[in-house]
Coordinates of C-alpha atoms in Angstrom, one line a residue:
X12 CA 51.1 -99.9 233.7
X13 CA 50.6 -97.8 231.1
X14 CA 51.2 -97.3 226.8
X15 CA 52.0 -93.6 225.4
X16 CA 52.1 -92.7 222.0
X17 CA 54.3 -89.9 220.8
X18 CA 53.1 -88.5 217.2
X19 CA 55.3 -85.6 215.9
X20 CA 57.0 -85.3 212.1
X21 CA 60.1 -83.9 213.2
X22 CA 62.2 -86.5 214.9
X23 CA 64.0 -84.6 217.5
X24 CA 60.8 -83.5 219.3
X25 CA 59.6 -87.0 219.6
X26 CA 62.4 -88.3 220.3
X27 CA 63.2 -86.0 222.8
X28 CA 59.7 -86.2 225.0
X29 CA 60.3 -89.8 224.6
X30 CA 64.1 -89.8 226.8
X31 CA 63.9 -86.9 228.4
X32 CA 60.1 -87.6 230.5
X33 CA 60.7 -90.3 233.2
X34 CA 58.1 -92.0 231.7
X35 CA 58.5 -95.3 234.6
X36 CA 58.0 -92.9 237.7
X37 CA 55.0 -92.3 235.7
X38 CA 53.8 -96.0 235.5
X39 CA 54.5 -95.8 231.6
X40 CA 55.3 -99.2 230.8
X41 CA 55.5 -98.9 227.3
X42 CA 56.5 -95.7 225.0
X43 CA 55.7 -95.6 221.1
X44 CA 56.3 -92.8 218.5
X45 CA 54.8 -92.2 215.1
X46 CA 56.3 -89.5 212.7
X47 CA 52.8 -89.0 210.8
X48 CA 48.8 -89.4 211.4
X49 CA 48.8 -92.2 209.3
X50 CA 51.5 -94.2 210.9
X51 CA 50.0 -92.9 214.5
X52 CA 46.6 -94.8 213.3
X53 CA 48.4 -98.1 212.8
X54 CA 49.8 -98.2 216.1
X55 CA 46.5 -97.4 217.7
X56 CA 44.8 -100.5 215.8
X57 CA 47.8 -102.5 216.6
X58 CA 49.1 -101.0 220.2
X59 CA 46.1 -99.9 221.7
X60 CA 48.2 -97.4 223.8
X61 CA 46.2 -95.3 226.8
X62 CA 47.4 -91.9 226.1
X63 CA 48.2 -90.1 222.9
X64 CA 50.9 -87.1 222.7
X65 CA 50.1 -85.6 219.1
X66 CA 51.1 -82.4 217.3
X67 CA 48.9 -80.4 215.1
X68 CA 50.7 -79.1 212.4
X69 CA 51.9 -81.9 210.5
X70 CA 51.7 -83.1 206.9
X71 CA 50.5 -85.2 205.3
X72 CA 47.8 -85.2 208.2
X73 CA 47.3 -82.5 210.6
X74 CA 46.5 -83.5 214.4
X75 CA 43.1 -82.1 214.1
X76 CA 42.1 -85.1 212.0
X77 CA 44.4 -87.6 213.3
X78 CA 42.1 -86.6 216.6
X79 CA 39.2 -87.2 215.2
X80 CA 40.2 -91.0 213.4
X81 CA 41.7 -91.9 216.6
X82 CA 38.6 -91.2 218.3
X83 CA 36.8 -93.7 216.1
X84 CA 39.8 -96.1 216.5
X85 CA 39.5 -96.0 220.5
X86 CA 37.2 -94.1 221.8
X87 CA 38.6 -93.9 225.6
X88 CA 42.0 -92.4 224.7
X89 CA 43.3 -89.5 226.2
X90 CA 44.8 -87.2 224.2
X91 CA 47.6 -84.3 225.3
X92 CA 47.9 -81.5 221.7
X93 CA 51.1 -80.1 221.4
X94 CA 51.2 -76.9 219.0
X95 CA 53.5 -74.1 218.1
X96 CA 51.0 -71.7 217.5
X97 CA 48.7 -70.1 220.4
X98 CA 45.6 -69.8 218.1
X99 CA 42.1 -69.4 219.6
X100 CA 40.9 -71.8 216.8
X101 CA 42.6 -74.9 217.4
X102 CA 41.9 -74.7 220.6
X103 CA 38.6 -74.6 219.9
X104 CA 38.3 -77.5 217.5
X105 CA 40.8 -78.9 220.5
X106 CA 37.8 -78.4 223.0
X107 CA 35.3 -79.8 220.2
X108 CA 36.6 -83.0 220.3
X109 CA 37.2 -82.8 223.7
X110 CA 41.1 -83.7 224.0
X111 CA 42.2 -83.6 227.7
X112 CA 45.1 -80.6 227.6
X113 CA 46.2 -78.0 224.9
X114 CA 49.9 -77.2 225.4
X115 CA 51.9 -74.4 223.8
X116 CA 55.9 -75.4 222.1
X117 CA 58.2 -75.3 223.5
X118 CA 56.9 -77.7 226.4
X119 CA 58.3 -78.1 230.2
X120 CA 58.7 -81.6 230.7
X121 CA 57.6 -80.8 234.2
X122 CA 54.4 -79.5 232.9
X123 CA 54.4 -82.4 230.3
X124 CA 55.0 -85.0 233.0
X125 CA 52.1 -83.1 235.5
X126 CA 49.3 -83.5 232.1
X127 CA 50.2 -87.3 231.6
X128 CA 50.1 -88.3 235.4
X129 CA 47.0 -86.6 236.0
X130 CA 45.9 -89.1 232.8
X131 CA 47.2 -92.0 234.7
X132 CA 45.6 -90.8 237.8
X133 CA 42.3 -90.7 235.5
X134 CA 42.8 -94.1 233.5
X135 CA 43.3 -96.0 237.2
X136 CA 40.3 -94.2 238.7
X137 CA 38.4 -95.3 235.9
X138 CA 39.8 -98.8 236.3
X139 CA 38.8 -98.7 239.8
X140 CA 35.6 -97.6 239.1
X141 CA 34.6 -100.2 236.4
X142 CA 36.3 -103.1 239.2
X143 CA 33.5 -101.6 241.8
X144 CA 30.7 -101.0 238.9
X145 CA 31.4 -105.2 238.3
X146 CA 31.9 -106.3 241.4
X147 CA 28.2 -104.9 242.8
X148 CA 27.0 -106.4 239.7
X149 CA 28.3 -110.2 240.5
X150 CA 28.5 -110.1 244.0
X151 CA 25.5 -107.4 245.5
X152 CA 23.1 -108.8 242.5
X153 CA 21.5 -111.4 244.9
X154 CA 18.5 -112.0 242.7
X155 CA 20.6 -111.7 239.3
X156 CA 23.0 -114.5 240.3
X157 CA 20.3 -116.7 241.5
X158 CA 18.7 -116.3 238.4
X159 CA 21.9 -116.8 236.7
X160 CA 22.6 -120.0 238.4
X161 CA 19.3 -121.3 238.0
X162 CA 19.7 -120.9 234.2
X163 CA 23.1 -123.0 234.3
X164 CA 21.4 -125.8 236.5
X165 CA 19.5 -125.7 234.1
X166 CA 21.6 -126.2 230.7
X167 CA 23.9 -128.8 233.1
X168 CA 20.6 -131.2 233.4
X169 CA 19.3 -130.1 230.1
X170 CA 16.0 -128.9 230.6
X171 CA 14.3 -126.1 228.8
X172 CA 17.7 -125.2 226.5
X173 CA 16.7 -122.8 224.4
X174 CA 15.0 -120.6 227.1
X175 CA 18.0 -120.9 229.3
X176 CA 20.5 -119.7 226.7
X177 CA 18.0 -117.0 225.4
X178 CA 18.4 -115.4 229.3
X179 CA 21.7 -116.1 229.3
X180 CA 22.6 -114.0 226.1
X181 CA 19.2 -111.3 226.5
X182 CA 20.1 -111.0 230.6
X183 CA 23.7 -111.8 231.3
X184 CA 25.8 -110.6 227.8
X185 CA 26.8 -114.4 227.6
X186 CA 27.8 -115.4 224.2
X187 CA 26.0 -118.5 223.5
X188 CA 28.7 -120.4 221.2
X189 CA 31.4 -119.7 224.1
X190 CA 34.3 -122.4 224.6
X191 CA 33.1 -124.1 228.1
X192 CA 33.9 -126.8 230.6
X193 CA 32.5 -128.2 233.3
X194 CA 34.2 -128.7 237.0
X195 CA 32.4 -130.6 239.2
X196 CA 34.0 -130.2 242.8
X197 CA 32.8 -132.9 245.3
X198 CA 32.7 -131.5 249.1
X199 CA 33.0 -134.2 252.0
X200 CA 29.4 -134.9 252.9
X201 CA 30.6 -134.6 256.8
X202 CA 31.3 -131.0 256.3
X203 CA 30.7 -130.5 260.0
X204 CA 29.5 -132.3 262.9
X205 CA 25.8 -130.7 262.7
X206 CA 24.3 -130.3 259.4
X207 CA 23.8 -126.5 259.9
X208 CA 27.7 -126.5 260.5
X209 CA 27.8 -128.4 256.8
X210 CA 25.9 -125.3 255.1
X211 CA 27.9 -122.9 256.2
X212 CA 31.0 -124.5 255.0
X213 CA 29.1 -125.6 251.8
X214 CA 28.5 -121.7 251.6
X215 CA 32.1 -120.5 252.3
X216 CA 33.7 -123.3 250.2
X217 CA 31.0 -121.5 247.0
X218 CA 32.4 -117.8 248.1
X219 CA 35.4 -118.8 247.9
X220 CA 35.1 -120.1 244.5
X221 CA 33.5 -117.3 243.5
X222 CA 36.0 -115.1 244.3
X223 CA 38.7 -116.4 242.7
X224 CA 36.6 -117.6 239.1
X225 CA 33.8 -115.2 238.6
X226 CA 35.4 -112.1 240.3
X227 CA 38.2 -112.7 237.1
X228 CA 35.8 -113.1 234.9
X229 CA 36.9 -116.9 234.1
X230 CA 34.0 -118.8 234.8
X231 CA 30.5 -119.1 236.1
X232 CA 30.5 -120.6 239.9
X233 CA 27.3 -122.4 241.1
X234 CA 25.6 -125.5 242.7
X235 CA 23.8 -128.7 240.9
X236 CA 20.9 -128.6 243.6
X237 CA 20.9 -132.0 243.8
X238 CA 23.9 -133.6 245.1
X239 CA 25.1 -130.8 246.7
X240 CA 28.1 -130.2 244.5
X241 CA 29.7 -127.1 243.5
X242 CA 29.8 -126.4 239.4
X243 CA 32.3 -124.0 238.0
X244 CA 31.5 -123.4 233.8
X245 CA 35.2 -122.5 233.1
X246 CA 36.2 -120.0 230.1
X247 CA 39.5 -121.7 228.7
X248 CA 40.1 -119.3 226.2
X249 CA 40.6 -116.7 229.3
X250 CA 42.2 -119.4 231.6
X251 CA 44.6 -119.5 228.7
X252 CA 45.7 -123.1 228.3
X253 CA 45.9 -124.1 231.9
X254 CA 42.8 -124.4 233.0
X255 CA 43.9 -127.1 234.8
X256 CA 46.1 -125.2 236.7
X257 CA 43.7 -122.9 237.3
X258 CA 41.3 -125.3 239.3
X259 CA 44.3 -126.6 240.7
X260 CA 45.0 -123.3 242.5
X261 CA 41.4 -122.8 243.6
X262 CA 41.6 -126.9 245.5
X263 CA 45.1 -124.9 246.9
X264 CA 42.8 -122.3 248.4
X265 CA 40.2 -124.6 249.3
X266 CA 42.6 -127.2 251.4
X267 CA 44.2 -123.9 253.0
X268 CA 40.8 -123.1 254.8
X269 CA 39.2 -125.9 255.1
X270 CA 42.0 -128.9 255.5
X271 CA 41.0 -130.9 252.4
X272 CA 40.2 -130.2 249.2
X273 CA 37.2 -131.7 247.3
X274 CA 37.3 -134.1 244.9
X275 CA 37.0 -132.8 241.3
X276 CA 36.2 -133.8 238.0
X277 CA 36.8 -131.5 234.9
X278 CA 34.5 -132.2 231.7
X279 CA 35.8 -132.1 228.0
X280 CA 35.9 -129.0 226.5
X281 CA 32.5 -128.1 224.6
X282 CA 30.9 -125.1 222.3
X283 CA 28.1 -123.3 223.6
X284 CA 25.6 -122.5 226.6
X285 CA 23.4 -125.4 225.3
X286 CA 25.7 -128.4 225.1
X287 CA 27.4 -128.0 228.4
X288 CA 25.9 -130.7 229.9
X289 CA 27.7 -132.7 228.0
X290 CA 30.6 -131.8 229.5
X291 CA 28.7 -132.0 233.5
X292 CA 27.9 -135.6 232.5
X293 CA 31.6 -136.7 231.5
X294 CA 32.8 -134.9 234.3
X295 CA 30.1 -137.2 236.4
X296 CA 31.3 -140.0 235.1
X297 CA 34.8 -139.5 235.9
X298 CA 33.7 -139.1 239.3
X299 CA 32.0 -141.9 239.8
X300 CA 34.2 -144.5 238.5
X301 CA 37.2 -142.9 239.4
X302 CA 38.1 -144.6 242.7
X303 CA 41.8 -142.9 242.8
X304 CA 42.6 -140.4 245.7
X305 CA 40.1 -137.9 246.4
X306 CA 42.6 -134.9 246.2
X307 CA 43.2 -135.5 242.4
X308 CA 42.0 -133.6 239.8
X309 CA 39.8 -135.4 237.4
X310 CA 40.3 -135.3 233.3
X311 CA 40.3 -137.5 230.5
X312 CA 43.9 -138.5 229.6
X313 CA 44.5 -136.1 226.7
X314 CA 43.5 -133.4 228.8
X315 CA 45.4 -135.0 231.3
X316 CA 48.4 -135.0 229.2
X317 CA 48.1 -131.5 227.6
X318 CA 47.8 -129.4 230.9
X319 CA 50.2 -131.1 233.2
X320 CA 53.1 -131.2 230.9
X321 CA 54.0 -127.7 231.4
X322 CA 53.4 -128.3 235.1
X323 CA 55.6 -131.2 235.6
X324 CA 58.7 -129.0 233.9
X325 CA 58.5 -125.9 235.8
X326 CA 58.2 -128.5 238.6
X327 CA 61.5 -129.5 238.0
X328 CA 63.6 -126.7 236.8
X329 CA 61.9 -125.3 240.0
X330 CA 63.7 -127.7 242.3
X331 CA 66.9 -127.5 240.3
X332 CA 66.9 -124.0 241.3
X333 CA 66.2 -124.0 244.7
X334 CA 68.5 -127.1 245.2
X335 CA 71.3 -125.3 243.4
X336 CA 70.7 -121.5 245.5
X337 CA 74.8 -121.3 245.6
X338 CA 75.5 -121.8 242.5
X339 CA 75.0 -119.0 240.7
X340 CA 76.0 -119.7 237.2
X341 CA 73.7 -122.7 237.2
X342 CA 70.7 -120.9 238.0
X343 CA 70.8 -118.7 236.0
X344 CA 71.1 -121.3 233.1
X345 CA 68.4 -123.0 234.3
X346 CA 65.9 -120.1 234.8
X347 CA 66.8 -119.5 230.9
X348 CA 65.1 -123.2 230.5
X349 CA 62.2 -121.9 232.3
X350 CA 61.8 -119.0 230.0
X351 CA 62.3 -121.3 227.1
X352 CA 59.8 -123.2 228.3
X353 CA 57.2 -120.6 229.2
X354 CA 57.7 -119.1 225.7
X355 CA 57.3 -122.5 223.9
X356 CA 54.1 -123.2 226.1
X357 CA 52.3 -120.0 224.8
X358 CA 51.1 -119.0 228.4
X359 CA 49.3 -116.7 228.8
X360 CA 50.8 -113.4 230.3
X361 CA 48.9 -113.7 233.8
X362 CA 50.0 -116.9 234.4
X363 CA 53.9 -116.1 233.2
X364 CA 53.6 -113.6 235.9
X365 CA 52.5 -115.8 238.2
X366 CA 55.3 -118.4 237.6
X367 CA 57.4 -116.3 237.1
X368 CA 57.0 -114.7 240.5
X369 CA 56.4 -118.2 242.8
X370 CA 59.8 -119.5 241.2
X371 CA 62.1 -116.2 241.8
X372 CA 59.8 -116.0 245.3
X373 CA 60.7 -120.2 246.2
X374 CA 64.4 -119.4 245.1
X375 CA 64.9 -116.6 246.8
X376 CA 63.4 -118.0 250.4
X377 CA 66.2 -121.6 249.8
X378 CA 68.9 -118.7 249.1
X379 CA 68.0 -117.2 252.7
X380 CA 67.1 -120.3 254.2
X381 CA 70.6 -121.8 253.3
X382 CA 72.1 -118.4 254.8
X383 CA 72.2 -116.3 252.3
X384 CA 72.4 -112.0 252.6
X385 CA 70.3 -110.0 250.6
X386 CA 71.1 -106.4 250.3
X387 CA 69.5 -104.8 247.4
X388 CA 66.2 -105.5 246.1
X389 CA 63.1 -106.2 247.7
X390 CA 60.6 -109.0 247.3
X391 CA 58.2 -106.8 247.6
X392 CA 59.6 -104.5 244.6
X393 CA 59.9 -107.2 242.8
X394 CA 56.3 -108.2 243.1
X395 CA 55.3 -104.3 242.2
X396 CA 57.7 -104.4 239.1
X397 CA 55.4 -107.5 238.0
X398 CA 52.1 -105.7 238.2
X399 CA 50.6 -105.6 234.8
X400 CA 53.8 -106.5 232.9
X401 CA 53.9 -108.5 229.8
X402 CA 54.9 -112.0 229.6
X403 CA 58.5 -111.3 227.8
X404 CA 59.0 -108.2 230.2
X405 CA 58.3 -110.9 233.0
X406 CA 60.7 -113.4 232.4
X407 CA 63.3 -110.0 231.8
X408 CA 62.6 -108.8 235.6
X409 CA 63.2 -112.2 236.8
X410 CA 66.0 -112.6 235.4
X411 CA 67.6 -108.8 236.1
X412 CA 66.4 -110.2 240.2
X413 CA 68.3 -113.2 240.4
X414 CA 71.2 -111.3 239.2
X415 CA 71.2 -109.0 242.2
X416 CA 69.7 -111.7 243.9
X417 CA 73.5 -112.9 245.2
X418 CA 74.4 -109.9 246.6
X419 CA 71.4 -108.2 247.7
X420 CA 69.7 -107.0 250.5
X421 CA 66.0 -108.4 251.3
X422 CA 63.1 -108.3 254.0
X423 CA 61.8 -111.0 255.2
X424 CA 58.8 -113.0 252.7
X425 CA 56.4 -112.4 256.3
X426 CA 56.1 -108.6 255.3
X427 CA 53.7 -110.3 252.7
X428 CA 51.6 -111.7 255.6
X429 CA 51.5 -108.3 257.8
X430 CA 50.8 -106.5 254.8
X431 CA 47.8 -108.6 254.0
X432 CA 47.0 -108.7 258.3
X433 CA 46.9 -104.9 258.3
X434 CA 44.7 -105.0 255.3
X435 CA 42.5 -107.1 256.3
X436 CA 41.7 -105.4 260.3
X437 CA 41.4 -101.8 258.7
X438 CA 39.3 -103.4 255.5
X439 CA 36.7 -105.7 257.7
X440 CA 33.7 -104.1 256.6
X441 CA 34.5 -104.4 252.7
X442 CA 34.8 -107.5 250.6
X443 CA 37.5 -109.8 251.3
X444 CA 38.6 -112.4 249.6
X445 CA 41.5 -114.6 249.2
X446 CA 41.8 -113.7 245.5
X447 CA 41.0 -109.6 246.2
X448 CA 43.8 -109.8 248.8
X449 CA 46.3 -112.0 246.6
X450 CA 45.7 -109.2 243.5
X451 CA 46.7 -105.8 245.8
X452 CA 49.6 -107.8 247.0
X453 CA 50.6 -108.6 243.5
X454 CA 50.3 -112.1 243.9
X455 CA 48.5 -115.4 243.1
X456 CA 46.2 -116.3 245.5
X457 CA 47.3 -119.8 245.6
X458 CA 50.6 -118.9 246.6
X459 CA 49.3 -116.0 248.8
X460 CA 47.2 -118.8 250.3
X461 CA 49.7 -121.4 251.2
X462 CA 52.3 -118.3 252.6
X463 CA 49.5 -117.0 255.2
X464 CA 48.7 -120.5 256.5
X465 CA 52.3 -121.4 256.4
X466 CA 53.0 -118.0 258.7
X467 CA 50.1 -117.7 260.6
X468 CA 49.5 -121.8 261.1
X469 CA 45.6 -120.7 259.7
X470 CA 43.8 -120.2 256.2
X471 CA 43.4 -116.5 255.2
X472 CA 39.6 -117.2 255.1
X473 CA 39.5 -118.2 258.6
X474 CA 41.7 -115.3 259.9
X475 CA 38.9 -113.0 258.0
X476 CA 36.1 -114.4 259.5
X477 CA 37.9 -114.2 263.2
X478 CA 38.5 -111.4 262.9
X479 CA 35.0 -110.0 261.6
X480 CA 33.5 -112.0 264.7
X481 CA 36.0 -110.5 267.6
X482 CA 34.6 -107.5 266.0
X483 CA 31.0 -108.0 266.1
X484 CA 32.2 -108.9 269.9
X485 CA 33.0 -105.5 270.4
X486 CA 30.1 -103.8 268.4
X487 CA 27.3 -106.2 270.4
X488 CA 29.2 -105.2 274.0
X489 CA 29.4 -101.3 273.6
X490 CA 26.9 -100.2 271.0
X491 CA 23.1 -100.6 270.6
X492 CA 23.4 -101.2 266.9
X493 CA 20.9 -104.2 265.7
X494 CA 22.0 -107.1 264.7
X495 CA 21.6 -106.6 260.8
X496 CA 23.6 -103.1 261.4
X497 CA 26.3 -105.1 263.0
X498 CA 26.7 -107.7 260.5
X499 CA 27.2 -104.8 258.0
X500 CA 29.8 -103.1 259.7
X501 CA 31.9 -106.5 259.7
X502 CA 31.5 -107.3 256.3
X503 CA 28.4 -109.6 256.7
X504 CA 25.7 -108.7 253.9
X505 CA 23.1 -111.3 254.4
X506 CA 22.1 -111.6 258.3
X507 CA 21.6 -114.9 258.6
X508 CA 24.6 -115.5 256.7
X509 CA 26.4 -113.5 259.8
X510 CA 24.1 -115.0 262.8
X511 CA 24.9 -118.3 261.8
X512 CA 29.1 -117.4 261.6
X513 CA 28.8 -116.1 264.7
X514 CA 27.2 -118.9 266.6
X515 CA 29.9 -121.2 265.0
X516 CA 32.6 -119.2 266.5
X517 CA 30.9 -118.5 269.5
X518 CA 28.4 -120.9 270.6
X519 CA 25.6 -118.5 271.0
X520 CA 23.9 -116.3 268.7
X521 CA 24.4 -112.9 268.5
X522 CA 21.5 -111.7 270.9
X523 CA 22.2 -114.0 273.2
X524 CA 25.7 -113.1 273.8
X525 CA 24.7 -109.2 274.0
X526 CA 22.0 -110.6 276.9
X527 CA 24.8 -112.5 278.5
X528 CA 27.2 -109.8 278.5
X529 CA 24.9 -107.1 279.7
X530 CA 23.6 -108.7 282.8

């Protein structure tokens, strides 16, 4: 979703574009107004909004210049100029600082509405475009993120610091004093019954977690190289402050696929590249002397303390709720603790989404698990209505869905599943991922993850992978495509990666079964 910003000094035309364009059809989430260029420039510092709607004939400061300051302000706005006067001059300056449309008073709003979605269309393209630009970079860069991790092995056994960190700022963009900690996850050393089985879990189990943490840009995934641990250099000023919660939705992932989840040790919180092994050795230690259950999660006690007491009360206003699914007056009461709480927390707005949506989700499966009818509003609208909103605006929609909730009409929860199966079989050949899969769906990928194995009986990951290999079936029996073509076409970038997948699945490798099946 989207910010506009209306600038016009006489009130009635601003005010006017602002209720009369259906702004939400639009995927306008948010419309401001300004009645002058210098009131307009404030609101760009402190809104940021995507698209500006300005006039050029104003006082004070004419649009021409409020243009040009806006420009310097944020340079990727899009600007729509409005004008009562059909001169050949503004419209050139108009062109020379290359604003997007030039429209004439008195405006359509259907024309109006056309110019701003074909903005929207533009800003999402661009998004799109900048997901794909990163997403080559992290995950096609072969050789950049073996150098990458070799530099953080590096720092995490602190050997040759300064060159390390001087790669990681000249090479990577990595600020050097960033806020880091170290999570050591501990994989079972009997992975599999051979030891190639092993590597390729060791392998899917690092995917995974690179998926979810570097694909968000929260963290740095990679392994220690000696005791074949995975090592995830978590941001916590992007994790907001449940970093915690964070790794704990990862080990959700993580059990989902593969049964268990490793046993994991988080770090203290440290300054800079060159003191995070610091953090990798108390997050040894923890490990090592911890003789608790393996499933647990790792910290020292303060941390301990500070993460998990937000946890431990949406926890329980969560069961309240779904205990309680006839009793409407008292859920709503106790989803107002919840945004109390949420509020007084400071999350972050990502994760108030995301609790905001598992709890109206959990509640709304116990209201049609105890028999209730739903008639009016979809889960999945709900989950669309979330996309991108802020934290307050969050807690708002929730709030306006259990209110219909009672009386409303719903689909089943399992059209999240067959969306993400129908996905999945016409997307084989792309990059899938637990956490890319979770995001289209408007979800969290930990909840995402324990709903498909919940419906299906099996981890998203392995439905991928079976799905990639019945596939590659297919391609060896009726095509003469090589191997390395063939692993391609299924999603498989490195060969061996795919050869070795196969034979998992299918006991042979994938020129023998082509012999077998052509003889």
């Amino acid at each position: 979703m989207y910010k506009v910003l209306i600038v016009d000094d006489e009130r009635m035309i601003r005010e006017g574009m602002k209720k009369v364009i259906p702004w939400p059809q639009l995927e306008i989430e948010e419309v401001l107004t300004a009645s002058s260029g210098f009131e307009a420039l404030s609101k760009l510092e402190q809104e940021m909004p995507d698209i500006m709607i300005t006039d050029i004939s104003m006082t004070g400061m004419t649009g021409l210049e409020l243009i040009e300051r806006a420009l310097d302000v944020s340079p990727e706005l899009r600007i729509l100029v409005l004008t009562g006067y059909d001169s050949f001059e503004y419209a050139r300056e108009c062109l020379r600082l290359q604003v997007q449309d030039f429209l004439l008073k008195p405006i359509d709003e259907a024309v109006l509405s056309d110019c701003v979605r074909k903005e929207v269309k533009y800003l999402k393209e661009q998004e799109q475009q900048r997901e794909v630009d990163h997403m080559l970079l992290r995950t096609e860069g072969i050789s950049a993120q073996m150098q990458l991790e070799k530099m953080m092995r590096a720092l995490v056994h602190g050997k040759d610091k300064e060159q390390a960190v001087e790669v990681l700022e000249s090479q990577f963009n990595l600020r050097k004093d960033s806020r880091i900690m170290i999570a050591v996850l501990a994989p079972r050393k009997d992975l599999g019954n051979a030891r190639q089985d092993g590597v390729l879990r060791l392998r899917q189990m690092h995917n995974i977690c690179i998926s979810v943490i570097d694909a968000k840009g929260i963290g740095i995934t990679f392994s220690d190289g000696e005791d074949g641990n995975i090592l995830i250099a978590l941001y916590p000023e992007k994790c907001g402050s449940e970093s915690t919660g964070t790794i704990s939705d990862l080990l959700g992932i993580l059990k989902d696929e593969f049964s268990y989840a490793p046993k994991t040790a988080i770090g203290s919180e440290v300054t800079g590249f060159g003191n995070i092994d610091i953090s990798y050795q108390e997050a040894l230690y923890l490990l090592q002397s911890d003789k608790m259950d393996i499933h647990q999660i790792l910290q020292t006690q303060s941390a301990v303390n500070r993460n998990h007491m937000f946890q431990e009360v949406y926890e329980e206003l969560k069961q309240e709720m779904c205990a309680n699914v006839s009793d409407y007056v008292y859920i709503m009461r106790v989803f107002d603790s919840f945004c109390m709480a949420a509020e007084s927390y400071n999350l972050s707005e990502a994760s108030m989404r995301k609790y905001c949506f598992e709890l109206i989700a959990d509640v709304y499966y116990s209201f049609v698990t105890a028999g209730g009818a739903a008639k009016a509003q979809s889960l999945e609208n709900f989950m669309e209505s979330l996309g991108g909103a802020a934290g307050g605006v969050s807690l708002e929609l929730g709030r306006q869905y259990l209110h219909k909730l009672i009386s409303s009409e719903e689909k089943d929860v399992h059209e999240i599943v067959a969306k993400a199966k129908r996905y999945i079989n016409q997307n084989l050949a792309e990059d899938l991922s637990v956490a890319n899969i979770a995001e289209m769906l408007y979800v969290s990928p930990n909840y995402f993850s324990r709903l498909f194995k919940r419906v299906t009986g099996q981890g998203c990951n392995e439905y991928i992978v079976r799905k990639r290999i019945e596939k590659a079936c297919v391609l060896l029996e009726t095509t003469n495509f090589n191997t390395g073509k063939i692993a391609l076409m299924v999603g498989y970038n490195d060969t061996n990666y795919f050869s070795m997948a196969f034979k998992k699945h299918c006991g042979v490798s994938p020129t023998h079964y082509r012999s077998g099946k052509r003889k």
